[in-house]
Structures are given as C-alpha cells and as structure tokens.
Coordinates of C-alpha atoms in Angstrom, one line a residue:
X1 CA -11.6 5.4 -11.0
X2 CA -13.9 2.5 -11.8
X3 CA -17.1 1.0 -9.6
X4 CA -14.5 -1.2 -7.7
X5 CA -10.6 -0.4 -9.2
X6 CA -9.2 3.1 -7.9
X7 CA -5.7 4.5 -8.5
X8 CA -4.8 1.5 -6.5
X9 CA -5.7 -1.6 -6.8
X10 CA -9.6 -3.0 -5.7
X11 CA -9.6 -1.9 -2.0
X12 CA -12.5 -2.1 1.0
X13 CA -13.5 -3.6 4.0
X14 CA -13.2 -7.6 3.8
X15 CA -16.4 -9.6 3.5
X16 CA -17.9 -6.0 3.4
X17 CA -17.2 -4.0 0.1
X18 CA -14.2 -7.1 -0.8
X19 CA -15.4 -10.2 -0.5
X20 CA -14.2 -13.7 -1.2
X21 CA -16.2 -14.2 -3.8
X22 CA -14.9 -10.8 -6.1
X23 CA -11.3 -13.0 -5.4
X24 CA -13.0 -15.9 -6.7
X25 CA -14.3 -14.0 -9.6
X26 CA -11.3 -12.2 -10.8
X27 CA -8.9 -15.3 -10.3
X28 CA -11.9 -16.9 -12.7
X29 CA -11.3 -14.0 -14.9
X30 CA -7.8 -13.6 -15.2
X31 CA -7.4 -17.6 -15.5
X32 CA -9.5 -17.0 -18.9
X33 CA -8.4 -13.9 -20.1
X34 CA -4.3 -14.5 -19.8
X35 CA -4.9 -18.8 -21.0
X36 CA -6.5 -17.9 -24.2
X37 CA -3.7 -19.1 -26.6
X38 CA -2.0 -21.1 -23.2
X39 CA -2.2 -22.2 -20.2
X40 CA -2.1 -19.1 -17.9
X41 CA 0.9 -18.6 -15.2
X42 CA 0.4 -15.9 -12.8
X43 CA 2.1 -14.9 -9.4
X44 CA 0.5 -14.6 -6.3
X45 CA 2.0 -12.2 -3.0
X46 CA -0.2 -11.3 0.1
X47 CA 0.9 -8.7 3.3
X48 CA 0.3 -10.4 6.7
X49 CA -3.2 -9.2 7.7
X50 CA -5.7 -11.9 8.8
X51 CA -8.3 -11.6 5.5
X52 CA -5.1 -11.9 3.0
X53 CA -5.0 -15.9 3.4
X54 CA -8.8 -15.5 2.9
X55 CA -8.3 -13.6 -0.5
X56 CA -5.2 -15.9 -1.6
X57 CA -7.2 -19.0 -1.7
X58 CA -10.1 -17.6 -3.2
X59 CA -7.9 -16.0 -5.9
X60 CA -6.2 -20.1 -6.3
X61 CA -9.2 -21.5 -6.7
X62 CA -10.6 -19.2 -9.1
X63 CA -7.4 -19.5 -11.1
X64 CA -7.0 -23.1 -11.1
X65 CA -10.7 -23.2 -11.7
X66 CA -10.4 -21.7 -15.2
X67 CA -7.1 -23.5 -16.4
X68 CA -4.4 -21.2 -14.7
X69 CA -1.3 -22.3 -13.0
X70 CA -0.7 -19.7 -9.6
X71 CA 2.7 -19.9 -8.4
X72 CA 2.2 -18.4 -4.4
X73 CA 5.5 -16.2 -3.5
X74 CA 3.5 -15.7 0.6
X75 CA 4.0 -12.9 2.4
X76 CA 5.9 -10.4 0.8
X77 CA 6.1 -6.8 -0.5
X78 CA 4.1 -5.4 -3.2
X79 CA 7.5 -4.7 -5.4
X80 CA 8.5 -8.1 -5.1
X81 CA 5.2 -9.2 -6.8
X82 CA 6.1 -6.5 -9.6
X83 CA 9.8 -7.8 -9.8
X84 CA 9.3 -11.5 -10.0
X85 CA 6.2 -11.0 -13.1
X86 CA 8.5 -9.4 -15.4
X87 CA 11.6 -11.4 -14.2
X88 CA 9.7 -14.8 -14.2
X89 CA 7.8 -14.0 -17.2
X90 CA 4.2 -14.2 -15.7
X91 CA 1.4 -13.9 -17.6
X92 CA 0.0 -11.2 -14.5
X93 CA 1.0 -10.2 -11.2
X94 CA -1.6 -9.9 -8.2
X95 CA -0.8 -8.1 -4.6
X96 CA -3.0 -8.9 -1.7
X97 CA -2.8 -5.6 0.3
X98 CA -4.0 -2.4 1.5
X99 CA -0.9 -1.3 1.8
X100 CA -1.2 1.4 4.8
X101 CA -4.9 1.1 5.8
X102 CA -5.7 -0.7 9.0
X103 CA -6.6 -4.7 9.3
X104 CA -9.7 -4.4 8.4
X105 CA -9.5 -3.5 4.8
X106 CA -7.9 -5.0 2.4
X107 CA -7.0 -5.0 -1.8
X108 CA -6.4 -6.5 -5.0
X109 CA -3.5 -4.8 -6.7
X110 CA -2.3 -6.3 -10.4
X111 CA 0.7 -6.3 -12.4
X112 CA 0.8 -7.2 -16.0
X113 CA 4.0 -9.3 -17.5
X114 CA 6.3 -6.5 -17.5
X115 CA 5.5 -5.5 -14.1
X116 CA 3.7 -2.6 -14.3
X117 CA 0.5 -1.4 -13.1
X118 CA -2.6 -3.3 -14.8
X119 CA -3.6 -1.1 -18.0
X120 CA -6.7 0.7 -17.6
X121 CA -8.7 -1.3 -20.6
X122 CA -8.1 -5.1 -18.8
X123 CA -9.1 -3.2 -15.6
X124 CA -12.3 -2.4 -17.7
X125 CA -12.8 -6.0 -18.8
X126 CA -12.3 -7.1 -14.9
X127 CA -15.3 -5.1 -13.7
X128 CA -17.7 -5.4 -16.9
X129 CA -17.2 -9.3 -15.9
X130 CA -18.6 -8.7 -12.3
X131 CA -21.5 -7.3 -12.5
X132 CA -22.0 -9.3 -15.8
X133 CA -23.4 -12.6 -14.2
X134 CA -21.6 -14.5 -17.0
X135 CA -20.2 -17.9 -17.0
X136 CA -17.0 -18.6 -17.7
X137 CA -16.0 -22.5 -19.0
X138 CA -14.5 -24.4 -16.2
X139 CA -11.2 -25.9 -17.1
X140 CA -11.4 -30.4 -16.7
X141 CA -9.3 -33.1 -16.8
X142 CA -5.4 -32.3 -17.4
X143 CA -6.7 -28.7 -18.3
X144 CA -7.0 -27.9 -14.4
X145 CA -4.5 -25.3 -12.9
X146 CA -2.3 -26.7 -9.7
X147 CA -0.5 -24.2 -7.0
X148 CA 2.8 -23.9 -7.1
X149 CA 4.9 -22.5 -4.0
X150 CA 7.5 -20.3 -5.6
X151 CA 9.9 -19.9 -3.2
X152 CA 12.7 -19.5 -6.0
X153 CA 11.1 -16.1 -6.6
X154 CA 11.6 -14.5 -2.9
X155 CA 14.6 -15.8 -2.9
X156 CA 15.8 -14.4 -6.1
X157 CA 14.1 -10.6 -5.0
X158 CA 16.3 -10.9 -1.9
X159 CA 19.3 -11.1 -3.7
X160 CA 18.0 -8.4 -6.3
X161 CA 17.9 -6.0 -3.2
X162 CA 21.4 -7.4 -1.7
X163 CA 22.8 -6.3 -5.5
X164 CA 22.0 -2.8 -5.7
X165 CA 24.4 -1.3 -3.0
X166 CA 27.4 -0.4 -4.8
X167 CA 28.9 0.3 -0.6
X168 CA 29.1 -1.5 2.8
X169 CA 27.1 0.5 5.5
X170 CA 29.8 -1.6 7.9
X171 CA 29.8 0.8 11.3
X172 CA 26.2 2.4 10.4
X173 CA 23.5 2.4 13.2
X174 CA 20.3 1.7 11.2
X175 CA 16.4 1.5 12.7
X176 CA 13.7 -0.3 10.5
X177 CA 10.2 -0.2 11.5
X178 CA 9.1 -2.7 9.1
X179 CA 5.5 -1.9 10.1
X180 CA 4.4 -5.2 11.5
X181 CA 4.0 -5.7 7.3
X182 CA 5.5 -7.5 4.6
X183 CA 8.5 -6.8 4.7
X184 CA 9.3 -8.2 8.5
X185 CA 11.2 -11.0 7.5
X186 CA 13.4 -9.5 4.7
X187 CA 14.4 -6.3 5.6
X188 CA 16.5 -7.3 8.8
X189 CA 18.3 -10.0 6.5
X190 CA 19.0 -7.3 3.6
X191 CA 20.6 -4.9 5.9
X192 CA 22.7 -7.8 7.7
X193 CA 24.2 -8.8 4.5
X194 CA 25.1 -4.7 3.2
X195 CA 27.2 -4.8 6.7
X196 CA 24.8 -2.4 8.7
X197 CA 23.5 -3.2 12.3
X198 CA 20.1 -3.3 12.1
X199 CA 17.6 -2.7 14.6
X200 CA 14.6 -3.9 13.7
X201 CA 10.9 -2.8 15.3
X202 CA 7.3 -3.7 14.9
X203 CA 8.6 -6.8 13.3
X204 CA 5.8 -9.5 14.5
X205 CA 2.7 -9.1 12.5
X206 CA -0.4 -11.2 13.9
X207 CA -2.4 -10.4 11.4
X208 CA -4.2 -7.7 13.3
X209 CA -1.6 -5.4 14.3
X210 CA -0.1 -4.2 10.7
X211 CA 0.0 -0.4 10.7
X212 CA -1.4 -0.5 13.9
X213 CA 0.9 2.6 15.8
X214 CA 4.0 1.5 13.3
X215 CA 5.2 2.2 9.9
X216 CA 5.2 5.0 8.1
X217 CA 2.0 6.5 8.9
X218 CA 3.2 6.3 12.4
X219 CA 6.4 8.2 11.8
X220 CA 6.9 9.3 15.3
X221 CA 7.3 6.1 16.5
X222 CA 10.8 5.7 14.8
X223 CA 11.6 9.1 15.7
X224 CA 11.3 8.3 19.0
X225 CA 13.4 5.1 18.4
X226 CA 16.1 6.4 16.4
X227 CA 16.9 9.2 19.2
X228 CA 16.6 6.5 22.3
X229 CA 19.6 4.7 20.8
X230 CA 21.2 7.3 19.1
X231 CA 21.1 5.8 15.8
X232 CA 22.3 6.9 12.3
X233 CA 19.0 6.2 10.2
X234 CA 15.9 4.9 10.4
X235 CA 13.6 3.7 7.9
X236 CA 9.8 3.7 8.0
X237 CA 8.0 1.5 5.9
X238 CA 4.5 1.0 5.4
X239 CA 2.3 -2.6 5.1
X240 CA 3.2 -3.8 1.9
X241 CA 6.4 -1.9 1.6
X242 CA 6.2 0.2 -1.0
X243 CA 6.6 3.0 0.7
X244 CA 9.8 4.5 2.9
X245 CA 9.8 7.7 5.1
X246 CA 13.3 7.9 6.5
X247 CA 14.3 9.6 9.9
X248 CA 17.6 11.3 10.8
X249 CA 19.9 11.0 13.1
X250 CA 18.3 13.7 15.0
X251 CA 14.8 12.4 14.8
X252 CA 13.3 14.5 12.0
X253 CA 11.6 13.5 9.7
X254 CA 12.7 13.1 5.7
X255 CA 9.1 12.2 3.6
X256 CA 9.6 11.5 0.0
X257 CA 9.9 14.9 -1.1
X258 CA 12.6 15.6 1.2
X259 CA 13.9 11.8 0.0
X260 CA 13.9 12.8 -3.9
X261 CA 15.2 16.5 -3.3
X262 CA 18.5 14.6 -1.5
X263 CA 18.8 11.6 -4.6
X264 CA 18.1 14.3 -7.0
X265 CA 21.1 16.2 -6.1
X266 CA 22.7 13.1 -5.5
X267 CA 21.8 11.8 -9.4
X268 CA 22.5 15.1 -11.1
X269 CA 26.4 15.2 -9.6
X270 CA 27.1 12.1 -10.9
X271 CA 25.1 12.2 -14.2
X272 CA 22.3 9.7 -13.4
X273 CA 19.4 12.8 -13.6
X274 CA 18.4 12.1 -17.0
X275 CA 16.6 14.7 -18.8
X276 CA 17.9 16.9 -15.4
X277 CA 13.8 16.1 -14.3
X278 CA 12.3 15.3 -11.4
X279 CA 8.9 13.7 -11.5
X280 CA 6.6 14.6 -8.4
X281 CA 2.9 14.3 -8.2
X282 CA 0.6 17.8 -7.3
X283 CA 0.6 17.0 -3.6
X284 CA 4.7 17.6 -3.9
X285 CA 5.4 20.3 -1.0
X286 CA 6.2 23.8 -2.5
X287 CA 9.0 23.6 -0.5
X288 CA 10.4 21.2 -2.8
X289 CA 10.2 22.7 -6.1
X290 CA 11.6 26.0 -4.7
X291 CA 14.9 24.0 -3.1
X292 CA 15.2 21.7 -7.0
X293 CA 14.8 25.3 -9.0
X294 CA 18.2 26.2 -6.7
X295 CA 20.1 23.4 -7.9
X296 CA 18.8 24.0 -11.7
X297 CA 16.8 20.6 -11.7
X298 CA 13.7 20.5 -13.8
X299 CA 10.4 18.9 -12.1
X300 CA 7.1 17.9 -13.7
X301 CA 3.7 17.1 -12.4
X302 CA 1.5 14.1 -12.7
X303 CA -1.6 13.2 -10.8
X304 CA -1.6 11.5 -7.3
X305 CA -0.7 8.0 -7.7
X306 CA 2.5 6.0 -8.2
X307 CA 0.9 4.9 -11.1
X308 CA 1.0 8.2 -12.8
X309 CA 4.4 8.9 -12.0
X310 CA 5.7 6.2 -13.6
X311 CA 3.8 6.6 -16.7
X312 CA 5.3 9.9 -17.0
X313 CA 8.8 8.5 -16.2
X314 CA 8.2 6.1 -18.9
X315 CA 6.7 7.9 -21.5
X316 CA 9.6 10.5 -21.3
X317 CA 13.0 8.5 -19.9
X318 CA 13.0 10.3 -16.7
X319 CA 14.9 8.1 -13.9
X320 CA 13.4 9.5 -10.6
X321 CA 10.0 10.4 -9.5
X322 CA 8.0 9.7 -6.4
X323 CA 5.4 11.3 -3.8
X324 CA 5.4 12.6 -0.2
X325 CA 3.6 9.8 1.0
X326 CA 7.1 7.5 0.4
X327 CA 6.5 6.3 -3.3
X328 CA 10.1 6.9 -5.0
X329 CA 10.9 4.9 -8.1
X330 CA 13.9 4.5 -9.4
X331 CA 13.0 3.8 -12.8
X332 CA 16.3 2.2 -14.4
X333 CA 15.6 -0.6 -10.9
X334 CA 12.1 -1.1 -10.7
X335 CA 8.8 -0.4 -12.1
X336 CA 7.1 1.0 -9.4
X337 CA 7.5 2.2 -5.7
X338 CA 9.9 0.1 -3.6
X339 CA 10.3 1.2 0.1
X340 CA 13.7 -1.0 0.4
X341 CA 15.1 0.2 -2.8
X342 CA 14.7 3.6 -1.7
X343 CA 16.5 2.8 1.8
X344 CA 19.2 0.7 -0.4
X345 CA 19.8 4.2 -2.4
X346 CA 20.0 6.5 0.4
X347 CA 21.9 4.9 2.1
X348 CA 24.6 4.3 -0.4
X349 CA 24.2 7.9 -0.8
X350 CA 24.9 8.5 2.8
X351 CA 28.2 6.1 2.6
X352 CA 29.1 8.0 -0.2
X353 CA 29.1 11.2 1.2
X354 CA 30.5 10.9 4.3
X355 CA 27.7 13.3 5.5
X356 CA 24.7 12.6 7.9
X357 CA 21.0 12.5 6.5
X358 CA 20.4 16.1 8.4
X359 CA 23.4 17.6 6.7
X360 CA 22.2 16.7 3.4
X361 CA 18.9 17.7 3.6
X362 CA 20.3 21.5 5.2
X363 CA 18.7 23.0 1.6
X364 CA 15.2 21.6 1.6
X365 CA 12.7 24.0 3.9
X366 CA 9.3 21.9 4.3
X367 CA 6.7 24.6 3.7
X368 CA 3.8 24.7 6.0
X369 CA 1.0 22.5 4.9
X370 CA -3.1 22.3 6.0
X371 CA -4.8 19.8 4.3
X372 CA -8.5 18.6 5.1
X373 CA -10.4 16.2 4.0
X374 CA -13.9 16.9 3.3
X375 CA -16.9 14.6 3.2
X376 CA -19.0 16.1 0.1
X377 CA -22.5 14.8 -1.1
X378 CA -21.4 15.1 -5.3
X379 CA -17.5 15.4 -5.4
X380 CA -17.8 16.5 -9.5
X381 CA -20.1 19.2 -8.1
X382 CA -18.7 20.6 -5.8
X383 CA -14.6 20.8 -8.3
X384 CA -17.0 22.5 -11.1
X385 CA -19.2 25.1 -9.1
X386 CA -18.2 28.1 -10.2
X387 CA -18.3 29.7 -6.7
X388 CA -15.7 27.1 -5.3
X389 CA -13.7 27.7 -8.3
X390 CA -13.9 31.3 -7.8
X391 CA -12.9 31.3 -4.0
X392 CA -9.8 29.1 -5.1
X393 CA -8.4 31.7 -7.7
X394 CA -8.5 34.4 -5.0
X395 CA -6.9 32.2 -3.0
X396 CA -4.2 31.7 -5.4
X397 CA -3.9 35.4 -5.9
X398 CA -3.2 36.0 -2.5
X399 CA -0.7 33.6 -2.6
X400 CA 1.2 34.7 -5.7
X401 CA 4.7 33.1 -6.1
X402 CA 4.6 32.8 -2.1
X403 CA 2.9 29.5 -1.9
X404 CA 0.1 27.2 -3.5
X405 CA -3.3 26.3 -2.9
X406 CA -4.9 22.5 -4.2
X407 CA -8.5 20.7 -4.2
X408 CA -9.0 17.5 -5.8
X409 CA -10.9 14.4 -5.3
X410 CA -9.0 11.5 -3.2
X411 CA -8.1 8.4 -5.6
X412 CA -8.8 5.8 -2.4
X413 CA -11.5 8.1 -0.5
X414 CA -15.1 9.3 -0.9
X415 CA -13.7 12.6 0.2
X416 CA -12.5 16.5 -1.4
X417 CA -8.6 17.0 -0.3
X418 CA -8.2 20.7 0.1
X419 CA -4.6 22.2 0.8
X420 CA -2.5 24.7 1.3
X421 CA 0.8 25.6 1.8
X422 CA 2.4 28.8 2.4
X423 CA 4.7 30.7 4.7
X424 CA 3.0 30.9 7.6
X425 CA 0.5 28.6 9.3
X426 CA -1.9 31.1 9.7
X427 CA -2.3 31.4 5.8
X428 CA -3.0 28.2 4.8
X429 CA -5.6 27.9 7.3
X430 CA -7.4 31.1 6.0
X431 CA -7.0 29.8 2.7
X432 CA -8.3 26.9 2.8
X433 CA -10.8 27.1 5.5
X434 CA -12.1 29.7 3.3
X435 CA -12.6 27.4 0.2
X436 CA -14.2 25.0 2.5
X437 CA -16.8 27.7 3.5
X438 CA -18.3 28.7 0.3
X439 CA -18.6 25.0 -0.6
X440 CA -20.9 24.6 2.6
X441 CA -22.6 28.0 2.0
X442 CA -23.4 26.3 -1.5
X443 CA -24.7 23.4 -0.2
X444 CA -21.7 21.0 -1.1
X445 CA -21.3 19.8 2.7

C-alpha cells in the first residue's frame, strides 16, 4: 500500500483525508501523463453518494486543464468503468466510489486501457506527483480538453450484460437489493429484458443513504425480503456493484465462497474450469476448500484484494476466482469483479439445472468463523514479533487439518485482522482470542 493508494483505489473521508483538490491534482496528472504523444481520452463513472459530483468535476477540470478529453458515463457501476476503457479504447479508466463504506467516505479507483487495475508503477508516479509541489504546463488555445457525456457507453454495458445469459429466467421470482448504489437504474431493466420478475429494493439513492441498512453488507435485509414474498433468488449488491451476495429461496445466505463452490462445479461439468483451478484469496472459508477437494477441483491462494485474484487468473489462464466479500470474476467476461455478471451466471446456472440455489449448495458446509479486528500501534510489529508468531503456530497445531487460523494487515484499514475458523465456535474464539492476548501482553495494543 502507498501513502494515499491501497489495494483499492485512493479512499477516505471527503474534504477530510480526500479532498477536491487530490481530484484536481490527479485529473492534472493523468491529463499529462496519458497526452504525452496525444491528446488524452479517459472515462469518467461515479456511485450516487453526495461528494461523488464533488470529485467528478474536480477530476474534469483537472483533465481538461492539462489537454485531456473526459468522456462522463454518470452514475454507474465500477465494472462498467472497467468494460467501456478497454472497449472504447481509453487511454485510463477512473471510478468514483467507496464501494461499500458509508456516505461519508469516498475513492478514486483507476483502470488502465485494457481495463484492468492501475499498475502499481503509474500508481507510484501518481503519489510522487502529490506531495511533489510541481507544476504541470496548462494546456491553451485548441490544446484544452472539453467534457463529453458518453452515454453511448452505458448503453452499450447494458446490452453487454443483456448478452451473457445464454436462458430466459421467464417464471423466476427474483429480489435485487441494489443497495441504494450504482447499479439502481440498471439492474431492474437487465432482469426485465432476461424474462425474470424483478423486485427491486433500496433502489432510491439520495446521496446519503447508499449502504445505509442495504446491500450486501446488510444481507439480512434481503433475507428478510426474499422469505416475505416467497421468492426464488435474491441478489445483494454492494455501492458500486462490484460485489454480489446472493440469498436462497429459503433466506440463507450464499457469500462468494459459497457462489464460486456452486459455478465451480457448474464450470468443471461442462468444461469451462480451465486448468480444473479455482482462484480464492486467504480469507476463503475452510469450508470451501474442503467441499472443491470433494469434487477433485484444484484452488490457489492470492492475497486479499480482487486485484490479486485476477493477476493470478491472468498470469496462469485460470477462468474463475473471487472472494467471500462478493468479488467473483469471470475472467473470459470481465476483468475484474462484476456483481451483475455474477447474478447473470447463476442464474443461468439455476435455469439450467432445474434445481433451487439451496439444493445446489447441499455440499458446501460454511465453517465457523471469528474474525476481529484489532487497532495496533506498529502493524509490521506486531506480524514479525516473534511471540505473536509463536502463539499462532500453536494455534495452528491445535488445529491440524481440522481448521485454520489467519493474521494479516487490512488492505483498506489501520487495523490487524485475526481469524479463525474451525469446528466449533468455541475454538476459534480460544484461538484467536489467545493470539490477541500475547500481542497486548507485548505491548502491541
């Protein structure tokens, strides 16, 4: 992680730690660094929240300021953004969102021309260039960038969606909770047009309320929904809609572990599973790897982060990887998480099968988690002390092959994650409560 890029994107408080002026300042950068040999064309999404309009214009100006041309694609999701550079043939992408956090924060997340996450070495140049103080030439004259609404591009990633379900979900029962986010106003319509009836929730974003009690950090909201009108599916999505958590017909809840276990299987019977790999990040549920091992499916692990997932997928073919959180990327469609993608897929796998989400999910067992996060005063200190190191390897011997213990430093947080999962309850709390007491009998706390 840099001074103000993590795994994700430059996210904080608006006006606080994110200020108009950083938007100003890397709209002035990018403008320079992409028009070197010509004039600069980069794409522009935001989510609904309040500071996003804010951010936008700031990032215009600062483009246009430096010879760019910014082609504005509004409120939409983060994917889209990702899609419509490489489609378009942008020079760079650039998300306004902080995807799940509340209102108040919010984040600069960039794509470069194929789509992808921004390489770590422009990144670099990015923040070397604001705490520089340098000066970049102003473009003048005919030389000066112009806005451009793009609506040719939201347009164009609506049909992209429509195209990927090789079924009609004609007779399905289907609940969206679209998170009061970006994806209110496209994933009713994508839905509609596959043949499904759609009921929609947390749908009006006011620029306040995204995330707030809806989405998929709010699960139980759906849940509740789904069973109230005894619906087939429902599908969770967080603020900028890269991530889906779906919910059965009985309420419970499928996270993107249980969501790549049920497309894994799905993939491999129909030789889509290339490589017969599964790409999942360390914060994968145990419960996962033991249910792929019984249908002979190979998994690797990568860092937290969609990021790092795809890299992997990249570097060695794979075709599906995700996280628990709802990232699933379906390599051979996109080039990074997509939350309607991933409710396109299941539910054609759903149509296919002529089974219900529980029934296919009957061989995943979610093992019992504890995870806390824990506010530390040096988080490199605390990972290499040898006593905290030491009180994790008898952890993991008490485990053996019966579960897994974890501690590692959040990508988005100032904070130590520390988890456990296991058979019981009981024994992830011992385990990692007692991880968490030598690092405050050592001072770490």
């Amino acid at each position: 992680m840099g001074k103000y890029f993590g795994t994700d994107g430059f996210r904080g408080e608006v006006n606080r730690t994110l200020t108009s002026a950083h938007a100003w300042q890397i709209g002035r950068f990018l403008g320079h660094y992409f028009g070197k040999e010509r004039k600069a064309r980069i794409v522009i999404g935001k989510d609904p929240r309040r500071s996003s309009y804010t951010l936008e214009y700031a990032l215009v100006a600062g483009l246009t300021a430096s010879g760019a041309d910014a082609y504005l694609l509004h409120v939409i999701p983060t994917p889209a953004v990702s899609y419509i550079t490489r489609t378009d043939r942008f020079d760079c992408g650039i998300m306004i969102s902080a995807s799940h956090n509340s209102y108040l924060d919010n984040g600069i997340k960039l794509f470069d021309r194929n789509g992808e996450k921004m390489d770590e070495e422009t990144i670099a140049a990015i923040e070397g260039f604001l705490d520089s103080g340098e000066e970049l030439p102003f473009a003048t004259g005919e030389e000066i960038g112009v806005a451009v609404d793009h609506t040719a591009g939201r347009n164009r990633y609506l049909g992209y969606l429509i195209s990927l379900s090789t079924v009609s979900y004609r007779g399905k029962r289907v609940g969206l909770d679209c998170a009061n986010g970006a994806c209110f106003a496209i994933a009713k319509s994508v839905f509609d047009a596959l043949g499904a009836e759609a009921y929609v929730i947390n749908s009006t974003p006011n620029g306040v309320n995204i995330n707030k009690e809806a989405g998929s950090t709010h699960i139980e909201v759906l849940q509740g929904f789904v069973k109230r009108n005894a619906l087939d599916v429902g599908f969770a999505f967080d603020g900028d809609a890269d991530r889906c958590i779906a919910v059965d017909e009985n309420g419970n809840v499928v996270n993107g572990d249980g969501i790549l276990y049920v497309m894994a299987g799905y993939m491999k019977e129909r030789g889509l599973l290339r490589h017969n790999t599964v790409v999942t990040t360390v914060m994968s549920n145990f419960g996962l790897y033991k249910a792929l091992e019984r249908l002979g499916i190979r998994y690797e692990k990568t860092a937290v982060g969609d990021k790092y997932v795809y890299e992997c997928m990249q570097k060695n073919g794979y075709r599906l990887g995700g996280e628990q959180s709802g990232h699933v990327i379906f390599s051979k469609l996109a080039t990074t998480g997509d939350g309607l993608i991933t409710a396109i897929k299941l539910m054609e796998l759903i149509c296919n099968s002529g089974k219900t989400l529980a029934e296919l999910t009957e061989g995943y067992t979610v093992y019992p988690q504890v995870l806390e996060n824990v506010q530390v005063k040096d988080r490199e200190a605390a990972l290499q002390d040898a006593a905290v190191l030491a009180a994790v390897a008898q952890a993991e011997e008490e485990l053996g092959e019966t579960g897994r213990i974890l501690i590692r430093a959040s990508g988005t947080e100032p904070v130590l994650r520390v988890m456990a999962e296991a058979e019981s309850i009981e024994i992830c709390r011992k385990c990692v409560f007692d991880v968490i007491a030598v690092m405050k009998k050592r001072g770490h706390l």
